[in-house]
């Protein structure tokens, strides 16, 4: 029964003393322990050792401790319990809480603070006639989350019947009749006594006239088009009244509003009139002077429909259902970026008023004791009248049932994706393990699926196979972006027809992460080829007319151009800034020396220990390792770098060339280097020029390939390239918790997300990040198969301390002698740069 705290950070008794001084009374009680004689139910008292219990009395609270052998422990425990109780706020019932919240909202303090709702309170004083000072009840739960939560706890059904919230609030306000006047006709509340002048003076409501916001009217009928309006939201008026007027209802209390629609970063809402609604209106509210508002153009609206943030980018790569490419197979949850296939599929069904997809799972039982269970999942999608539309039964089995479900969802999404990419109405039914029953799907729905999504795809559904033609102009500079970099561009989109052109979209500064599929692929490709200061230009086919009109309000001029036929879009863009990938920024900011420097130092140590003369850097990128190695005196004579990115290789050639050919000034320390070669090729293909090197390095490369490719590389390097020593490094996924805790940006993002979701990868271009176990399994399997020894280590972090190193490293050592052979037969790689020291 003895309880002793292992870690005591603060002394609870000291805190109690600090807070209550001599008002805290500890009373110690001596008690006897009675031990049972072993018969259940029958306790025969036997005297045991003396024990203590402590009762702590505070002015408003008394607690009794558990039983301890020492008085001290009992007192300590009582103090702890008291602190626990003191930190729990007294629980009031939700109705009372709602009343006190309302009372606070109508208080003088609330009037003057900055709160989304207090703006409405202030604006209500500018309302005309009888409405002066009345605040519509309908808006309250939307601008005050406390009100909303309390209503939900009073009556959980309000989630489904939002109108009930009004009556809950009205009821609560009836209990405040001294201070709040509640109008049943107006469905609004008002203070009984006016605000005192000194309170009104606290906030100067600037009578800024002529503040207008763009809003759009979304007709209830599908065949009518969205039109734009301008609302006067000058602060001497109440914009809810302006909206009411547009909706043709008497006043603001008849206007209902939706939650924010679209992405979290948008405050755009739909406003519609209470029962007899024929129209929906979109307007918004976001930060501004007093009442929150922001412009919503039809362009923003279409972007919201496309699941984009109003500024036009996708927040997650695979969120746009068919815009981003889908892989063929679901891997694991931790490798998936963006919304999960199952969720996407559910959204799809909901959007088309179909019932939720139905999954059924089969398990292959364990056949032998050691073998593992595995799961397959089937999915069926039914029409509204319960006829089968899709039946998909993939053969792949998974260790986890949830992964199997994701996989079958993915298969259906891929089918839909293909369907949308085919021309005409050809419905190519069955494909592999998917059966499609077109007879059960209404013609309307088909048209809707196809029409809608083609429309929605618009800019993004670019033809992948077509070669993009583009032009880059301007002087090449040092700074070029690579995948994962944050780039900032300015761009203009023109509608071009013959000699005539018209701007349809323009943005002076637009940021996105290169390689994240956040923008159309064409734009990524062009920007990827530019350096800072350069401009690029390319043309694309015409997206649907709706999107063009959406992007540009001046539709008359555009209509003329469009009707002349033969139009295309031209993009012009300038690369303004490049910020390093988050990974690099983190590696520099959080480690000293930086993580990449530590990897270089690790490699240098290995080179020294093995007196290597011939080094190959697999996946050398821009040559940062080779470049740094030249700064150390080593035994190296021959170095080769290979990579699949010609752009990166070009950069590597530039830096190495200037360093090695620097014959004018002081000779570099590593003057032993006799030759350096840069090759363009994939490290999953054998090239005999790399055969049998003394040391191979492959730093932070494998995670940029698919897991299958990484395994293929492992086999090829240890069976064909046969380095004497091979160093492979890759991020340790388990360390991400620490990295991501330390970056303020990610914390912000984390808040509006599910807190249990797995950590993100360090770089957009990473296809996976492994735990220590995953990496060690991978390395041990290939080592064993090809007769190599392998040891694990890392950089960043401390050996043996959780969660391991930031960058994990495997060092493979060849056990056997190098076999004879290695003639220069296979030379598939292209030479990008070949340098030899001239013998003066
Ligand atoms: N080793 C470098 C670069 C790491 S970035 C460093 O530590 O700085 C990963 C590099 O792997 C990229 O340059 C990418 O082009 C390269 N890469 C990815 N897949 C490859 C493949 N199959 N063959 C060769 N290089 C590859
Ligand atoms: Mg990497």
PDB file of C-alpha atoms and ligand atoms in Angstrom, residues 596 599 617-625 642-645 648 681-684 698-705 709 765, ligand 1:
ATOM      1  CA  UNK A 596      24.012  17.685 -43.070  1.00  0.00           C
ATOM      2  CA  UNK A 599      26.587  13.468 -41.956  1.00  0.00           C
ATOM      3  CA  UNK A 617      28.132   9.114 -53.866  1.00  0.00           C
ATOM      4  CA  UNK A 618      24.832   7.473 -54.796  1.00  0.00           C
ATOM      5  CA  UNK A 619      22.151  10.157 -55.246  1.00  0.00           C
ATOM      6  CA  UNK A 620      24.660  12.981 -54.915  1.00  0.00           C
ATOM      7  CA  UNK A 621      22.114  15.713 -55.612  1.00  0.00           C
ATOM      8  CA  UNK A 622      23.773  19.096 -55.913  1.00  0.00           C
ATOM      9  CA  UNK A 623      27.028  17.610 -54.710  1.00  0.00           C
ATOM     10  CA  UNK A 624      27.020  18.932 -51.191  1.00  0.00           C
ATOM     11  CA  UNK A 625      28.819  15.878 -49.817  1.00  0.00           C
ATOM     12  CA  UNK A 642      25.460   9.860 -59.606  1.00  0.00           C
ATOM     13  CA  UNK A 643      21.931  11.232 -59.567  1.00  0.00           C
ATOM     14  CA  UNK A 644      18.788  11.257 -61.698  1.00  0.00           C
ATOM     15  CA  UNK A 645      18.325  14.980 -61.506  1.00  0.00           C
ATOM     16  CA  UNK A 648      21.066  19.024 -59.507  1.00  0.00           C
ATOM     17  CA  UNK A 681      21.451   7.756 -64.079  1.00  0.00           C
ATOM     18  CA  UNK A 682      19.313   5.825 -61.667  1.00  0.00           C
ATOM     19  CA  UNK A 683      21.081   4.011 -58.861  1.00  0.00           C
ATOM     20  CA  UNK A 684      18.681   1.114 -59.329  1.00  0.00           C
ATOM     21  CA  UNK A 698      23.924   7.174 -50.094  1.00  0.00           C
ATOM     22  CA  UNK A 699      22.835   9.945 -47.814  1.00  0.00           C
ATOM     23  CA  UNK A 700      19.172  10.893 -47.464  1.00  0.00           C
ATOM     24  CA  UNK A 701      18.295   9.367 -50.821  1.00  0.00           C
ATOM     25  CA  UNK A 702      16.302   6.170 -50.343  1.00  0.00           C
ATOM     26  CA  UNK A 703      13.335   7.986 -48.845  1.00  0.00           C
ATOM     27  CA  UNK A 704      13.013   9.861 -52.134  1.00  0.00           C
ATOM     28  CA  UNK A 705      12.245   6.589 -53.925  1.00  0.00           C
ATOM     29  CA  UNK A 709      12.778   0.994 -55.450  1.00  0.00           C
ATOM     30  CA  UNK A 765       9.437  14.756 -51.818  1.00  0.00           C
TER      31      UNK A 765
HETATM   32  N1  LIG B   1      22.733  12.940 -51.102  1.00  0.00           N
HETATM   33  C1  LIG B   1      22.376  14.323 -51.280  1.00  0.00           C
HETATM   34  C2  LIG B   1      21.012  14.560 -51.893  1.00  0.00           C
HETATM   35  C3  LIG B   1      19.837  14.059 -51.141  1.00  0.00           C
HETATM   36  S1  LIG B   1      18.299  14.508 -51.903  1.00  0.00           S
HETATM   37  C4  LIG B   1      22.553  15.063 -49.981  1.00  0.00           C
HETATM   38  O1  LIG B   1      22.733  14.439 -48.940  1.00  0.00           O
HETATM   39  O2  LIG B   1      22.493  16.285 -49.995  1.00  0.00           O
HETATM   40  C5  LIG B   1      17.901  13.023 -52.737  1.00  0.00           C
HETATM   41  C6  LIG B   1      18.503  12.875 -54.097  1.00  0.00           C
HETATM   42  O3  LIG B   1      18.233  11.563 -54.544  1.00  0.00           O
HETATM   43  C7  LIG B   1      17.920  13.822 -55.139  1.00  0.00           C
HETATM   44  O4  LIG B   1      18.962  14.570 -55.698  1.00  0.00           O
HETATM   45  C8  LIG B   1      17.298  12.875 -56.148  1.00  0.00           C
HETATM   46  O5  LIG B   1      17.433  13.358 -57.467  1.00  0.00           O
HETATM   47  C9  LIG B   1      18.092  11.612 -55.934  1.00  0.00           C
HETATM   48  N2  LIG B   1      17.442  10.392 -56.378  1.00  0.00           N
HETATM   49  C10 LIG B   1      16.207   9.959 -56.131  1.00  0.00           C
HETATM   50  N3  LIG B   1      15.976   8.778 -56.733  1.00  0.00           N
HETATM   51  C11 LIG B   1      17.121   8.435 -57.381  1.00  0.00           C
HETATM   52  C12 LIG B   1      17.506   7.326 -58.198  1.00  0.00           C
HETATM   53  N4  LIG B   1      16.678   6.342 -58.455  1.00  0.00           N
HETATM   54  N5  LIG B   1      18.744   7.336 -58.696  1.00  0.00           N
HETATM   55  C13 LIG B   1      19.599   8.352 -58.433  1.00  0.00           C
HETATM   56  N6  LIG B   1      19.289   9.400 -57.679  1.00  0.00           N
HETATM   57  C14 LIG B   1      18.056   9.463 -57.149  1.00  0.00           C
END
